[in-house]
Amino acid sequence: MIVTTNLTKTYGSAVVVNDVSLKLPRGGVTSIIGSNGAGKSTLLALASRLLPATSGSVTIDGLDVTTTPGDMLARRLSILRQDNHIAARLTIRDLVAFGRYPHSKGRMTADDEKMVSDAIRYLGLEALSDRFLDEISGGQRQRAFVAMVLAQDTDYVLLDEPLNNLDMKHAVSMMKLIRRIADELSKTFVLVLHDINFASIYSDHIVAMREGTVVRQGTPREIVRSDVLNQIFGIDIAIHEIDGHRIGLYYV
């Protein structure tokens, strides 16, 4: 379980994350939603120790992220940021192999090579594994980065806007893939998402943020309601259902 206690991040007088206390369940998919500037990505960065907290704490299965040795934390938790720019010219296999570094320390074993191959196969990238990253599409590149964190073989995977710059087809494919990995490999995913429809369809748990604070959390059916979404986003959203099944959101 990921637990944040009175977690706060400030930049000067600006409070970006404000006294957030959460217990994110182990297993399945948790989505963090909210408007731009709500503090979603900052919360993810604090949870993964990419940013130092101004105050408060984060624990992963009881391990304090600020004091746990880096190699130990990297075997428990992995994160994929939205700005994945790599200057070196790498093949997909080279990139995915980086995920094994916390385990191999650069000395790949046969087991490490198998984990890399398994991750590539799981993401459906076998035919492209020797292609360079600048030779493949944006959707394929995003899958390659997910294969890298999958090869890291952590219990917890944090993804910051994994659908960024993906068209509808590739976004659906990515969410189906995340759902499949969570279910088949017993991984815990925590995602920052902007698309409420995707959050409602593929998540087990939703955390809603506004102006640095958590305003609501619960199941998709508890969160994806007109009154709750109005509280989160400050706009009227009508939910259209047929035979009790949520099928779309309308902004009115």
Coordinates of N, CA and C in Angstrom, one line a residue:
M1 N 0.8 -1.2 0.0 CA 0.0 0.0 0.0 C 0.9 1.3 0.0
I2 N 0.5 2.2 -0.8 CA 1.2 3.5 -0.8 C 0.4 4.5 0.2
V3 N 1.1 5.0 1.1 CA 0.5 5.8 2.1 C 1.2 7.2 2.2
T4 N 0.4 8.3 2.0 CA 0.9 9.6 2.1 C 0.3 10.2 3.4
T5 N 1.1 10.9 4.2 CA 0.6 11.5 5.4 C 1.0 13.0 5.5
N6 N 0.0 13.8 5.5 CA 0.1 15.3 5.5 C 1.2 15.7 4.5
L7 N 1.1 15.2 3.3 CA 2.1 15.5 2.3 C 1.9 16.8 1.7
T8 N 3.0 17.7 1.7 CA 2.9 19.0 1.2 C 4.1 19.4 0.4
K9 N 3.9 20.1 -0.7 CA 5.0 20.6 -1.6 C 4.7 22.0 -1.9
T10 N 5.7 22.9 -1.6 CA 5.5 24.3 -1.9 C 6.7 24.8 -2.7
Y11 N 6.5 25.8 -3.5 CA 7.5 26.6 -4.2 C 7.4 28.0 -3.8
G12 N 8.2 28.5 -2.8 CA 8.0 29.8 -2.3 C 6.7 29.9 -1.6
S13 N 5.8 30.8 -2.0 CA 4.5 31.0 -1.4 C 3.4 30.1 -2.1
A14 N 3.8 29.5 -3.2 CA 2.8 28.7 -3.9 C 2.8 27.3 -3.3
V15 N 1.6 26.8 -3.0 CA 1.3 25.5 -2.4 C 0.8 24.6 -3.6
V16 N 1.6 23.6 -4.0 CA 1.2 22.8 -5.1 C 0.5 21.5 -4.7
V17 N 1.0 20.9 -3.6 CA 0.3 19.8 -3.0 C 0.1 20.2 -1.5
N18 N -1.1 20.1 -1.0 CA -1.5 20.7 0.3 C -2.0 19.7 1.3
D19 N -1.2 19.2 2.2 CA -1.6 18.4 3.3 C -2.4 17.1 2.8
V20 N -1.8 16.4 1.9 CA -2.5 15.2 1.3 C -2.2 14.0 2.1
S21 N -3.3 13.4 2.6 CA -3.1 12.1 3.3 C -4.0 11.0 2.6
L22 N -3.3 10.0 2.0 CA -4.0 9.0 1.2 C -3.5 7.6 1.6
K23 N -4.4 6.6 1.3 CA -4.0 5.2 1.3 C -4.4 4.6 0.0
L24 N -3.5 4.5 -0.9 CA -3.8 3.9 -2.2 C -3.7 2.4 -2.1
P25 N -4.8 1.7 -2.5 CA -4.9 0.3 -2.3 C -3.9 -0.5 -3.2
R26 N -3.4 -1.6 -2.7 CA -2.5 -2.5 -3.4 C -3.3 -3.3 -4.4
G27 N -2.8 -3.4 -5.6 CA -3.5 -4.2 -6.7 C -4.4 -3.3 -7.5
G28 N -4.6 -3.7 -8.8 CA -5.5 -3.0 -9.6 C -5.0 -1.7 -10.1
V29 N -5.9 -0.8 -10.6 CA -5.6 0.5 -11.2 C -6.2 1.6 -10.4
T30 N -5.4 2.5 -10.0 CA -5.9 3.8 -9.4 C -5.6 4.9 -10.3
S31 N -6.6 5.7 -10.6 CA -6.4 6.9 -11.5 C -6.5 8.2 -10.6
I32 N -5.6 9.1 -10.9 CA -5.7 10.4 -10.3 C -6.1 11.4 -11.3
I33 N -7.3 12.1 -11.1 CA -7.8 13.0 -12.0 C -7.9 14.4 -11.4
G34 N -8.2 15.4 -12.3 CA -8.3 16.7 -11.9 C -7.9 17.7 -13.0
S35 N -8.1 19.0 -12.8 CA -7.8 20.0 -13.8 C -6.3 20.2 -13.9
N36 N -5.8 20.8 -14.9 CA -4.4 21.2 -15.0 C -4.1 22.1 -13.8
G37 N -2.9 21.8 -13.2 CA -2.4 22.5 -12.0 C -3.0 22.0 -10.7
A38 N -3.7 20.9 -10.7 CA -4.4 20.4 -9.5 C -3.3 19.7 -8.6
G39 N -2.1 19.4 -9.1 CA -1.1 18.8 -8.3 C -0.9 17.3 -8.5
K40 N -1.6 16.8 -9.6 CA -1.6 15.3 -9.8 C -0.1 14.8 -10.1
S41 N 0.5 15.4 -11.0 CA 1.9 15.0 -11.4 C 2.9 15.2 -10.2
T42 N 2.7 16.3 -9.5 CA 3.6 16.6 -8.4 C 3.4 15.5 -7.3
L43 N 2.1 15.1 -7.1 CA 1.9 14.1 -6.1 C 2.6 12.8 -6.5
L44 N 2.5 12.4 -7.8 CA 3.2 11.2 -8.2 C 4.7 11.3 -8.1
A45 N 5.3 12.5 -8.4 CA 6.7 12.7 -8.2 C 7.1 12.6 -6.8
L46 N 6.3 13.1 -5.9 CA 6.6 13.0 -4.4 C 6.6 11.6 -4.0
A47 N 5.6 10.8 -4.4 CA 5.5 9.4 -4.0 C 6.6 8.6 -4.5
S48 N 7.3 9.0 -5.6 CA 8.4 8.2 -6.1 C 9.7 8.8 -5.8
R49 N 9.8 9.8 -5.0 CA 11.0 10.5 -4.5 C 11.7 11.2 -5.6
L50 N 11.0 11.5 -6.7 CA 11.6 12.3 -7.8 C 11.7 13.8 -7.3
L51 N 10.8 14.1 -6.4 CA 10.8 15.5 -5.8 C 10.8 15.3 -4.3
P52 N 11.5 16.2 -3.6 CA 11.5 16.1 -2.1 C 10.3 16.9 -1.6
A53 N 9.7 16.3 -0.6 CA 8.5 16.9 0.0 C 8.9 18.1 0.9
T54 N 8.1 19.1 1.0 CA 8.3 20.2 1.9 C 8.0 19.7 3.3
S55 N 7.0 18.9 3.5 CA 6.6 18.3 4.7 C 5.8 17.1 4.5
G56 N 5.6 16.3 5.5 CA 4.8 15.0 5.4 C 5.7 13.9 5.0
S57 N 5.1 12.7 4.7 CA 5.8 11.5 4.4 C 5.1 10.6 3.4
V58 N 5.8 9.7 2.8 CA 5.3 8.7 1.9 C 5.9 7.4 2.3
T59 N 5.1 6.4 2.4 CA 5.6 5.0 2.6 C 5.1 4.1 1.6
I60 N 5.9 3.1 1.2 CA 5.5 2.0 0.3 C 5.6 0.7 1.0
D61 N 4.5 0.1 1.3 CA 4.5 -1.1 2.1 C 5.3 -0.9 3.4
G62 N 5.2 0.2 4.0 CA 5.9 0.5 5.3 C 7.3 1.1 5.1
L63 N 7.8 1.1 3.9 CA 9.1 1.7 3.7 C 9.0 3.2 3.4
D64 N 9.8 4.0 4.2 CA 9.8 5.5 4.0 C 10.6 5.8 2.7
V65 N 10.0 6.4 1.7 CA 10.7 6.6 0.5 C 11.9 7.6 0.6
T66 N 11.9 8.4 1.6 CA 13.0 9.3 1.8 C 14.3 8.7 2.4
T67 N 14.1 7.6 3.1 CA 15.2 6.9 3.8 C 15.6 5.6 3.2
T68 N 14.7 5.0 2.4 CA 15.0 3.7 1.8 C 16.1 3.8 0.8
P69 N 17.1 2.9 0.8 CA 18.1 3.0 -0.2 C 17.5 2.9 -1.6
G70 N 18.1 3.6 -2.5 CA 17.6 3.8 -3.9 C 17.4 2.5 -4.6
D71 N 18.4 1.6 -4.5 CA 18.3 0.3 -5.2 C 17.2 -0.6 -4.6
M72 N 16.9 -0.5 -3.3 CA 15.8 -1.2 -2.7 C 14.5 -0.6 -3.2
L73 N 14.4 0.7 -3.2 CA 13.1 1.3 -3.6 C 12.8 1.0 -5.1
A74 N 13.9 1.0 -5.9 CA 13.7 0.8 -7.3 C 13.3 -0.7 -7.6
R75 N 13.5 -1.6 -6.7 CA 12.9 -2.9 -6.9 C 11.5 -3.1 -6.4
R76 N 11.0 -2.0 -5.8 CA 9.6 -2.0 -5.2 C 8.7 -1.2 -6.1
L77 N 9.2 0.0 -6.6 CA 8.4 0.9 -7.3 C 9.1 1.5 -8.5
S78 N 8.4 1.6 -9.6 CA 8.9 2.2 -10.8 C 8.0 3.3 -11.3
I79 N 8.5 4.3 -12.0 CA 7.7 5.4 -12.5 C 8.1 5.8 -13.9
L80 N 7.1 6.1 -14.7 CA 7.3 6.6 -16.0 C 6.7 8.0 -16.1
R81 N 7.6 9.0 -16.4 CA 7.1 10.3 -16.5 C 6.6 10.6 -17.9
Q82 N 6.0 11.8 -18.0 CA 5.4 12.1 -19.3 C 6.4 12.7 -20.3
D83 N 7.6 13.2 -19.8 CA 8.6 13.7 -20.6 C 9.8 12.8 -20.7
N84 N 9.6 11.8 -21.6 CA 10.7 10.8 -21.7 C 11.5 11.1 -23.0
H85 N 12.5 11.9 -22.8 CA 13.4 12.3 -23.9 C 14.8 11.7 -23.6
I86 N 15.2 10.9 -24.6 CA 16.5 10.2 -24.5 C 17.4 10.7 -25.6
A87 N 18.5 11.2 -25.3 CA 19.4 11.8 -26.3 C 20.1 10.7 -27.1
A88 N 20.5 9.6 -26.4 CA 21.2 8.5 -27.0 C 20.3 7.8 -28.0
R89 N 21.0 7.2 -29.1 CA 20.2 6.5 -30.1 C 20.2 5.0 -29.6
L90 N 19.0 4.6 -29.2 CA 18.8 3.3 -28.6 C 17.8 2.4 -29.3
T91 N 18.0 1.1 -29.3 CA 17.0 0.2 -29.8 C 16.0 0.0 -28.7
I92 N 14.9 -0.6 -29.1 CA 13.8 -0.9 -28.1 C 14.4 -1.9 -27.1
R93 N 15.2 -2.9 -27.5 CA 15.8 -3.8 -26.5 C 16.8 -3.1 -25.6
D94 N 17.5 -2.2 -26.1 CA 18.4 -1.4 -25.2 C 17.7 -0.6 -24.2
L95 N 16.6 0.0 -24.6 CA 15.8 0.8 -23.7 C 15.2 -0.1 -22.6
V96 N 14.6 -1.2 -23.0 CA 13.9 -2.1 -22.1 C 14.9 -2.7 -21.1
A97 N 16.2 -2.9 -21.5 CA 17.2 -3.4 -20.6 C 17.5 -2.5 -19.5
F98 N 17.3 -1.2 -19.7 CA 17.6 -0.2 -18.6 C 16.7 -0.6 -17.4
G99 N 15.5 -1.2 -17.6 CA 14.7 -1.5 -16.5 C 15.2 -2.5 -15.6
R100 N 16.2 -3.3 -16.0 CA 16.9 -4.3 -15.2 C 18.0 -3.8 -14.3
Y101 N 18.4 -2.5 -14.5 CA 19.6 -2.0 -13.8 C 19.5 -2.1 -12.3
P102 N 18.3 -1.8 -11.7 CA 18.3 -2.0 -10.2 C 18.6 -3.4 -9.7
H103 N 18.4 -4.4 -10.6 CA 18.7 -5.8 -10.3 C 20.1 -6.2 -10.7
S104 N 20.5 -5.8 -12.0 CA 21.7 -6.3 -12.6 C 22.9 -5.4 -12.3
K105 N 22.7 -4.1 -11.9 CA 23.8 -3.1 -11.8 C 24.6 -3.1 -13.0
G106 N 24.0 -3.3 -14.2 CA 24.8 -3.2 -15.5 C 25.4 -4.5 -15.9
R107 N 25.3 -5.6 -15.1 CA 25.9 -6.9 -15.4 C 24.7 -7.9 -15.7
M108 N 24.2 -7.9 -16.9 CA 23.0 -8.6 -17.2 C 23.3 -10.1 -17.1
T109 N 22.4 -10.8 -16.4 CA 22.5 -12.3 -16.4 C 21.5 -12.9 -17.3
A110 N 21.5 -14.2 -17.4 CA 20.5 -14.9 -18.3 C 19.1 -14.6 -17.8
D111 N 18.9 -14.5 -16.5 CA 17.5 -14.2 -16.0 C 17.1 -12.8 -16.4
D112 N 18.1 -11.8 -16.3 CA 17.8 -10.4 -16.7 C 17.4 -10.4 -18.2
E113 N 18.1 -11.1 -19.0 CA 17.8 -11.1 -20.5 C 16.4 -11.7 -20.7
K114 N 16.1 -12.7 -19.9 CA 14.8 -13.3 -20.1 C 13.7 -12.3 -19.7
M115 N 13.9 -11.6 -18.6 CA 12.9 -10.6 -18.2 C 12.7 -9.5 -19.3
V116 N 13.8 -9.1 -19.9 CA 13.7 -8.1 -21.0 C 12.9 -8.7 -22.2
S117 N 13.3 -9.9 -22.6 CA 12.6 -10.6 -23.7 C 11.1 -10.8 -23.4
D118 N 10.8 -11.2 -22.1 CA 9.4 -11.4 -21.7 C 8.6 -10.0 -21.8
A119 N 9.2 -9.0 -21.3 CA 8.5 -7.7 -21.4 C 8.3 -7.2 -22.8
I120 N 9.3 -7.4 -23.7 CA 9.1 -7.0 -25.1 C 8.0 -7.8 -25.7
R121 N 8.0 -9.1 -25.4 CA 6.9 -10.0 -26.0 C 5.5 -9.6 -25.4
Y122 N 5.5 -9.3 -24.1 CA 4.2 -9.0 -23.5 C 3.6 -7.7 -24.1
L123 N 4.5 -6.8 -24.5 CA 4.0 -5.5 -25.1 C 3.9 -5.6 -26.6
G124 N 4.1 -6.8 -27.2 CA 3.9 -7.1 -28.6 C 4.9 -6.3 -29.5
L125 N 6.2 -6.3 -29.0 CA 7.2 -5.5 -29.7 C 8.3 -6.4 -30.3
E126 N 8.1 -7.7 -30.3 CA 9.2 -8.6 -30.7 C 9.7 -8.2 -32.1
A127 N 8.8 -7.9 -33.1 CA 9.3 -7.6 -34.4 C 10.0 -6.3 -34.5
L128 N 9.9 -5.5 -33.5 CA 10.5 -4.2 -33.6 C 11.7 -4.0 -32.6
S129 N 12.0 -5.1 -31.9 CA 13.0 -5.0 -30.8 C 14.3 -4.4 -31.2
D130 N 14.8 -4.6 -32.4 CA 16.1 -4.1 -32.9 C 16.0 -2.8 -33.6
R131 N 14.8 -2.2 -33.6 CA 14.6 -0.9 -34.3 C 15.0 0.2 -33.3
F132 N 15.5 1.3 -33.8 CA 15.8 2.4 -33.0 C 14.5 3.2 -32.6
L133 N 14.6 3.9 -31.5 CA 13.4 4.6 -31.0 C 13.0 5.7 -31.9
D134 N 13.9 6.3 -32.7 CA 13.5 7.4 -33.6 C 13.0 6.8 -34.9
E135 N 12.9 5.5 -35.0 CA 12.4 4.8 -36.2 C 11.0 4.3 -36.1
I136 N 10.4 4.5 -34.9 CA 9.1 3.9 -34.6 C 8.1 5.0 -34.3
S137 N 6.8 4.6 -34.3 CA 5.7 5.6 -34.0 C 5.7 6.0 -32.6
G138 N 4.9 7.0 -32.3 CA 4.7 7.5 -30.9 C 4.1 6.4 -30.1
G139 N 3.1 5.8 -30.6 CA 2.4 4.7 -29.8 C 3.3 3.5 -29.5
Q140 N 4.2 3.2 -30.5 CA 5.1 2.1 -30.3 C 6.2 2.5 -29.3
R141 N 6.6 3.7 -29.3 CA 7.6 4.2 -28.4 C 7.0 4.2 -27.0
Q142 N 5.8 4.6 -26.8 CA 5.2 4.6 -25.5 C 5.1 3.2 -25.0
R143 N 4.8 2.2 -25.8 CA 4.8 0.8 -25.4 C 6.2 0.3 -25.0
A144 N 7.2 0.8 -25.7 CA 8.6 0.5 -25.3 C 8.9 0.9 -23.9
F145 N 8.5 2.2 -23.6 CA 8.8 2.7 -22.3 C 8.0 1.9 -21.2
V146 N 6.8 1.5 -21.5 CA 6.0 0.7 -20.6 C 6.7 -0.7 -20.4
A147 N 7.3 -1.2 -21.5 CA 8.0 -2.5 -21.4 C 9.2 -2.3 -20.5
M148 N 9.9 -1.2 -20.5 CA 11.0 -0.9 -19.7 C 10.6 -1.0 -18.2
V149 N 9.5 -0.3 -17.8 CA 9.1 -0.4 -16.4 C 8.6 -1.8 -16.1
L150 N 8.0 -2.5 -17.0 CA 7.6 -3.8 -16.8 C 8.8 -4.8 -16.5
A151 N 9.9 -4.6 -17.2 CA 11.1 -5.3 -17.0 C 11.7 -5.1 -15.7
Q152 N 11.4 -3.9 -15.1 CA 12.0 -3.5 -13.8 C 11.3 -4.4 -12.7
D153 N 10.2 -5.0 -13.0 CA 9.5 -6.0 -12.2 C 9.3 -5.5 -10.8
T154 N 8.6 -4.4 -10.7 CA 8.2 -3.8 -9.4 C 6.8 -4.1 -9.1
D155 N 6.4 -4.1 -7.8 CA 5.0 -4.3 -7.4 C 4.2 -3.1 -7.8
Y156 N 4.8 -1.9 -7.7 CA 4.0 -0.7 -8.0 C 4.6 0.0 -9.2
V157 N 3.7 0.5 -10.1 CA 4.1 1.2 -11.3 C 3.3 2.5 -11.4
L158 N 4.0 3.6 -11.4 CA 3.4 4.9 -11.4 C 3.6 5.5 -12.9
L159 N 2.5 5.9 -13.5 CA 2.5 6.4 -14.9 C 1.9 7.8 -14.9
D160 N 2.7 8.7 -15.3 CA 2.3 10.1 -15.4 C 1.8 10.4 -16.8
E161 N 0.5 10.5 -17.0 CA -0.2 10.8 -18.2 C 0.3 9.8 -19.3
P162 N 0.1 8.5 -19.2 CA 0.6 7.6 -20.2 C -0.1 7.7 -21.5
L163 N -1.2 8.4 -21.6 CA -2.0 8.6 -22.8 C -1.6 9.9 -23.6
N164 N -0.6 10.6 -23.0 CA -0.2 11.9 -23.6 C 0.3 11.7 -25.0
N165 N -0.3 12.5 -25.9 CA 0.1 12.5 -27.4 C -0.3 11.2 -28.1
L166 N -1.2 10.4 -27.5 CA -1.7 9.2 -28.2 C -3.1 9.5 -28.8
D167 N -3.3 9.0 -30.0 CA -4.6 9.1 -30.6 C -5.6 8.1 -29.9
M168 N -6.9 8.2 -30.3 CA -7.9 7.4 -29.6 C -7.6 5.9 -29.6
K169 N -7.2 5.4 -30.8 CA -6.9 4.0 -31.0 C -5.8 3.5 -30.1
H170 N -4.7 4.3 -30.0 CA -3.5 3.9 -29.2 C -3.8 4.1 -27.7
A171 N -4.6 5.1 -27.4 CA -5.0 5.3 -26.0 C -5.8 4.2 -25.5
V172 N -6.7 3.7 -26.3 CA -7.5 2.5 -25.9 C -6.6 1.3 -25.7
S173 N -5.7 1.1 -26.7 CA -4.8 0.0 -26.6 C -3.9 0.0 -25.3
M174 N -3.5 1.3 -25.0 CA -2.6 1.4 -23.8 C -3.4 1.1 -22.5
M175 N -4.6 1.6 -22.4 CA -5.4 1.4 -21.2 C -5.8 -0.1 -21.1
K176 N -6.1 -0.8 -22.2 CA -6.4 -2.2 -22.1 C -5.1 -3.0 -21.7
L177 N -4.0 -2.5 -22.1 CA -2.7 -3.2 -21.8 C -2.4 -3.0 -20.3
I178 N -2.6 -1.8 -19.8 CA -2.4 -1.5 -18.3 C -3.3 -2.4 -17.5
R179 N -4.6 -2.5 -17.9 CA -5.6 -3.3 -17.2 C -5.2 -4.8 -17.2
R180 N -4.7 -5.2 -18.4 CA -4.3 -6.6 -18.5 C -3.1 -6.9 -17.6
I181 N -2.1 -6.0 -17.6 CA -0.9 -6.3 -16.8 C -1.3 -6.3 -15.3
A182 N -2.1 -5.4 -14.9 CA -2.6 -5.3 -13.5 C -3.3 -6.6 -13.1
D183 N -4.1 -7.1 -14.0 CA -4.9 -8.3 -13.6 C -4.0 -9.6 -13.7
E184 N -3.3 -9.7 -14.8 CA -2.6 -11.0 -15.0 C -1.3 -11.1 -14.2
L185 N -0.6 -10.0 -14.0 CA 0.7 -10.0 -13.3 C 0.6 -9.4 -11.9
S186 N -0.6 -9.1 -11.4 CA -0.8 -8.7 -10.0 C 0.0 -7.4 -9.7
K187 N 0.1 -6.5 -10.7 CA 0.8 -5.2 -10.4 C -0.2 -4.2 -9.9
T188 N 0.3 -3.2 -9.2 CA -0.5 -2.0 -8.8 C -0.1 -0.8 -9.6
F189 N -1.0 -0.3 -10.4 CA -0.8 0.9 -11.2 C -1.5 2.1 -10.6
V190 N -0.7 3.2 -10.6 CA -1.3 4.5 -10.2 C -1.0 5.4 -11.4
L191 N -2.1 5.9 -12.0 CA -2.0 6.7 -13.2 C -2.5 8.1 -13.0
V192 N -1.8 9.1 -13.6 CA -2.4 10.4 -13.8 C -3.1 10.5 -15.1
L193 N -4.4 10.7 -15.1 CA -5.2 10.8 -16.4 C -6.0 12.0 -16.5
H194 N -6.2 12.5 -17.7 CA -7.0 13.6 -17.9 C -8.4 13.2 -18.5
D195 N -8.5 12.0 -19.1 CA -9.7 11.6 -19.7 C -10.6 10.9 -18.7
I196 N -11.7 11.5 -18.3 CA -12.6 10.9 -17.3 C -13.2 9.6 -17.8
N197 N -13.5 9.5 -19.1 CA -14.1 8.3 -19.6 C -13.1 7.1 -19.4
F198 N -11.9 7.3 -19.7 CA -10.9 6.2 -19.5 C -10.8 5.8 -18.0
A199 N -10.7 6.9 -17.2 CA -10.6 6.6 -15.8 C -11.8 5.8 -15.3
S200 N -13.0 6.1 -15.7 CA -14.2 5.4 -15.3 C -14.3 4.0 -15.7
I201 N -13.8 3.7 -16.9 CA -13.9 2.4 -17.5 C -12.8 1.4 -17.0
Y202 N -11.6 1.9 -16.8 CA -10.5 1.0 -16.6 C -10.0 1.0 -15.1
S203 N -10.5 1.9 -14.3 CA -9.9 2.0 -12.9 C -10.7 1.2 -11.9
D204 N -10.1 0.8 -10.9 CA -10.7 0.3 -9.7 C -11.0 1.4 -8.7
H205 N -10.1 2.4 -8.6 CA -10.2 3.4 -7.6 C -9.8 4.7 -8.3
I206 N -10.5 5.8 -7.9 CA -10.2 7.1 -8.5 C -9.9 8.1 -7.4
V207 N -8.9 8.9 -7.5 CA -8.5 10.0 -6.6 C -8.7 11.3 -7.4
A208 N -9.5 12.2 -6.8 CA -9.8 13.4 -7.5 C -9.1 14.6 -6.8
M209 N -8.4 15.4 -7.5 CA -7.7 16.5 -6.9 C -8.1 17.9 -7.4
R210 N -8.1 18.9 -6.6 CA -8.3 20.2 -7.0 C -7.5 21.2 -6.2
E211 N -6.7 22.0 -6.9 CA -5.9 23.1 -6.2 C -5.0 22.5 -5.1
G212 N -4.4 21.3 -5.4 CA -3.4 20.7 -4.5 C -4.0 19.8 -3.4
T213 N -5.3 19.7 -3.3 CA -5.9 18.9 -2.3 C -6.7 17.8 -2.9
V214 N -6.9 16.7 -2.2 CA -7.8 15.6 -2.6 C -9.2 16.0 -2.1
V215 N -10.1 16.1 -3.1 CA -11.5 16.5 -2.8 C -12.4 15.3 -2.7
R216 N -12.1 14.2 -3.4 CA -12.9 13.0 -3.3 C -12.1 11.8 -3.7
Q217 N -12.4 10.6 -3.3 CA -11.8 9.4 -3.8 C -12.9 8.3 -3.6
G218 N -12.8 7.3 -4.4 CA -13.7 6.2 -4.3 C -13.7 5.4 -5.6
T219 N -14.7 4.5 -5.8 CA -14.9 3.7 -7.0 C -15.3 4.6 -8.1
P220 N -15.1 4.2 -9.4 CA -15.6 5.0 -10.5 C -17.1 5.4 -10.4
R221 N -18.0 4.5 -9.9 CA -19.4 4.8 -9.8 C -19.6 5.9 -8.7
E222 N -18.7 5.9 -7.7 CA -18.9 7.0 -6.7 C -18.4 8.3 -7.1
I223 N -17.4 8.3 -8.0 CA -16.7 9.6 -8.4 C -17.3 10.1 -9.7
V224 N -17.6 9.3 -10.7 CA -18.1 9.8 -12.0 C -19.6 10.0 -11.9
R225 N -20.0 11.1 -11.2 CA -21.3 11.6 -11.0 C -21.3 13.1 -11.3
S226 N -22.4 13.6 -11.8 CA -22.5 15.0 -12.2 C -22.1 15.9 -11.0
D227 N -22.7 15.7 -9.8 CA -22.4 16.6 -8.7 C -20.9 16.5 -8.3
V228 N -20.3 15.3 -8.3 CA -18.9 15.2 -7.9 C -18.0 15.8 -8.9
L229 N -18.3 15.6 -10.2 CA -17.4 16.1 -11.2 C -17.5 17.6 -11.3
N230 N -18.7 18.2 -11.0 CA -18.8 19.6 -10.9 C -17.9 20.2 -9.8
Q231 N -17.9 19.5 -8.6 CA -17.0 19.9 -7.5 C -15.5 19.8 -7.9
I232 N -15.2 18.8 -8.7 CA -13.8 18.6 -9.1 C -13.3 19.7 -10.1
F233 N -14.1 19.8 -11.2 CA -13.7 20.6 -12.3 C -14.4 22.0 -12.4
G234 N -15.4 22.2 -11.6 CA -16.1 23.5 -11.6 C -16.9 23.7 -12.8
I235 N -17.3 22.7 -13.5 CA -18.2 22.8 -14.7 C -19.3 21.8 -14.6
D236 N -20.4 22.1 -15.3 CA -21.5 21.1 -15.3 C -21.3 20.0 -16.3
I237 N -21.3 18.8 -15.8 CA -21.1 17.6 -16.7 C -22.3 16.7 -16.5
A238 N -23.0 16.4 -17.6 CA -24.1 15.5 -17.6 C -23.6 14.1 -18.0
I239 N -24.1 13.1 -17.3 CA -23.7 11.7 -17.6 C -24.8 11.0 -18.3
H240 N -24.5 10.5 -19.5 CA -25.6 9.8 -20.3 C -25.5 8.3 -20.1
E241 N -26.5 7.7 -19.7 CA -26.5 6.2 -19.5 C -27.7 5.6 -20.2
I242 N -27.4 4.3 -20.7 CA -28.5 3.5 -21.3 C -28.5 2.2 -20.6
D243 N -29.7 1.8 -20.1 CA -29.8 0.5 -19.3 C -28.9 0.5 -18.2
G244 N -28.6 1.6 -17.5 CA -27.8 1.6 -16.3 C -26.3 1.6 -16.6
H245 N -25.9 1.6 -17.9 CA -24.5 1.5 -18.2 C -24.0 2.9 -18.6
R246 N -22.9 3.4 -17.9 CA -22.4 4.7 -18.3 C -21.7 4.7 -19.6
I247 N -22.1 5.5 -20.6 CA -21.6 5.5 -21.9 C -20.9 6.8 -22.4
G248 N -21.1 7.8 -21.6 CA -20.4 9.1 -22.1 C -20.7 10.2 -21.2
L249 N -19.9 11.3 -21.3 CA -20.0 12.5 -20.5 C -20.3 13.7 -21.5
Y250 N -21.2 14.5 -21.1 CA -21.5 15.7 -21.9 C -21.3 16.9 -21.1
Y251 N -20.6 17.9 -21.6 CA -20.3 19.1 -20.9 C -21.3 20.2 -21.3
V252 N -22.0 20.7 -20.3 CA -23.2 21.6 -20.6 C -23.0 22.9 -19.9

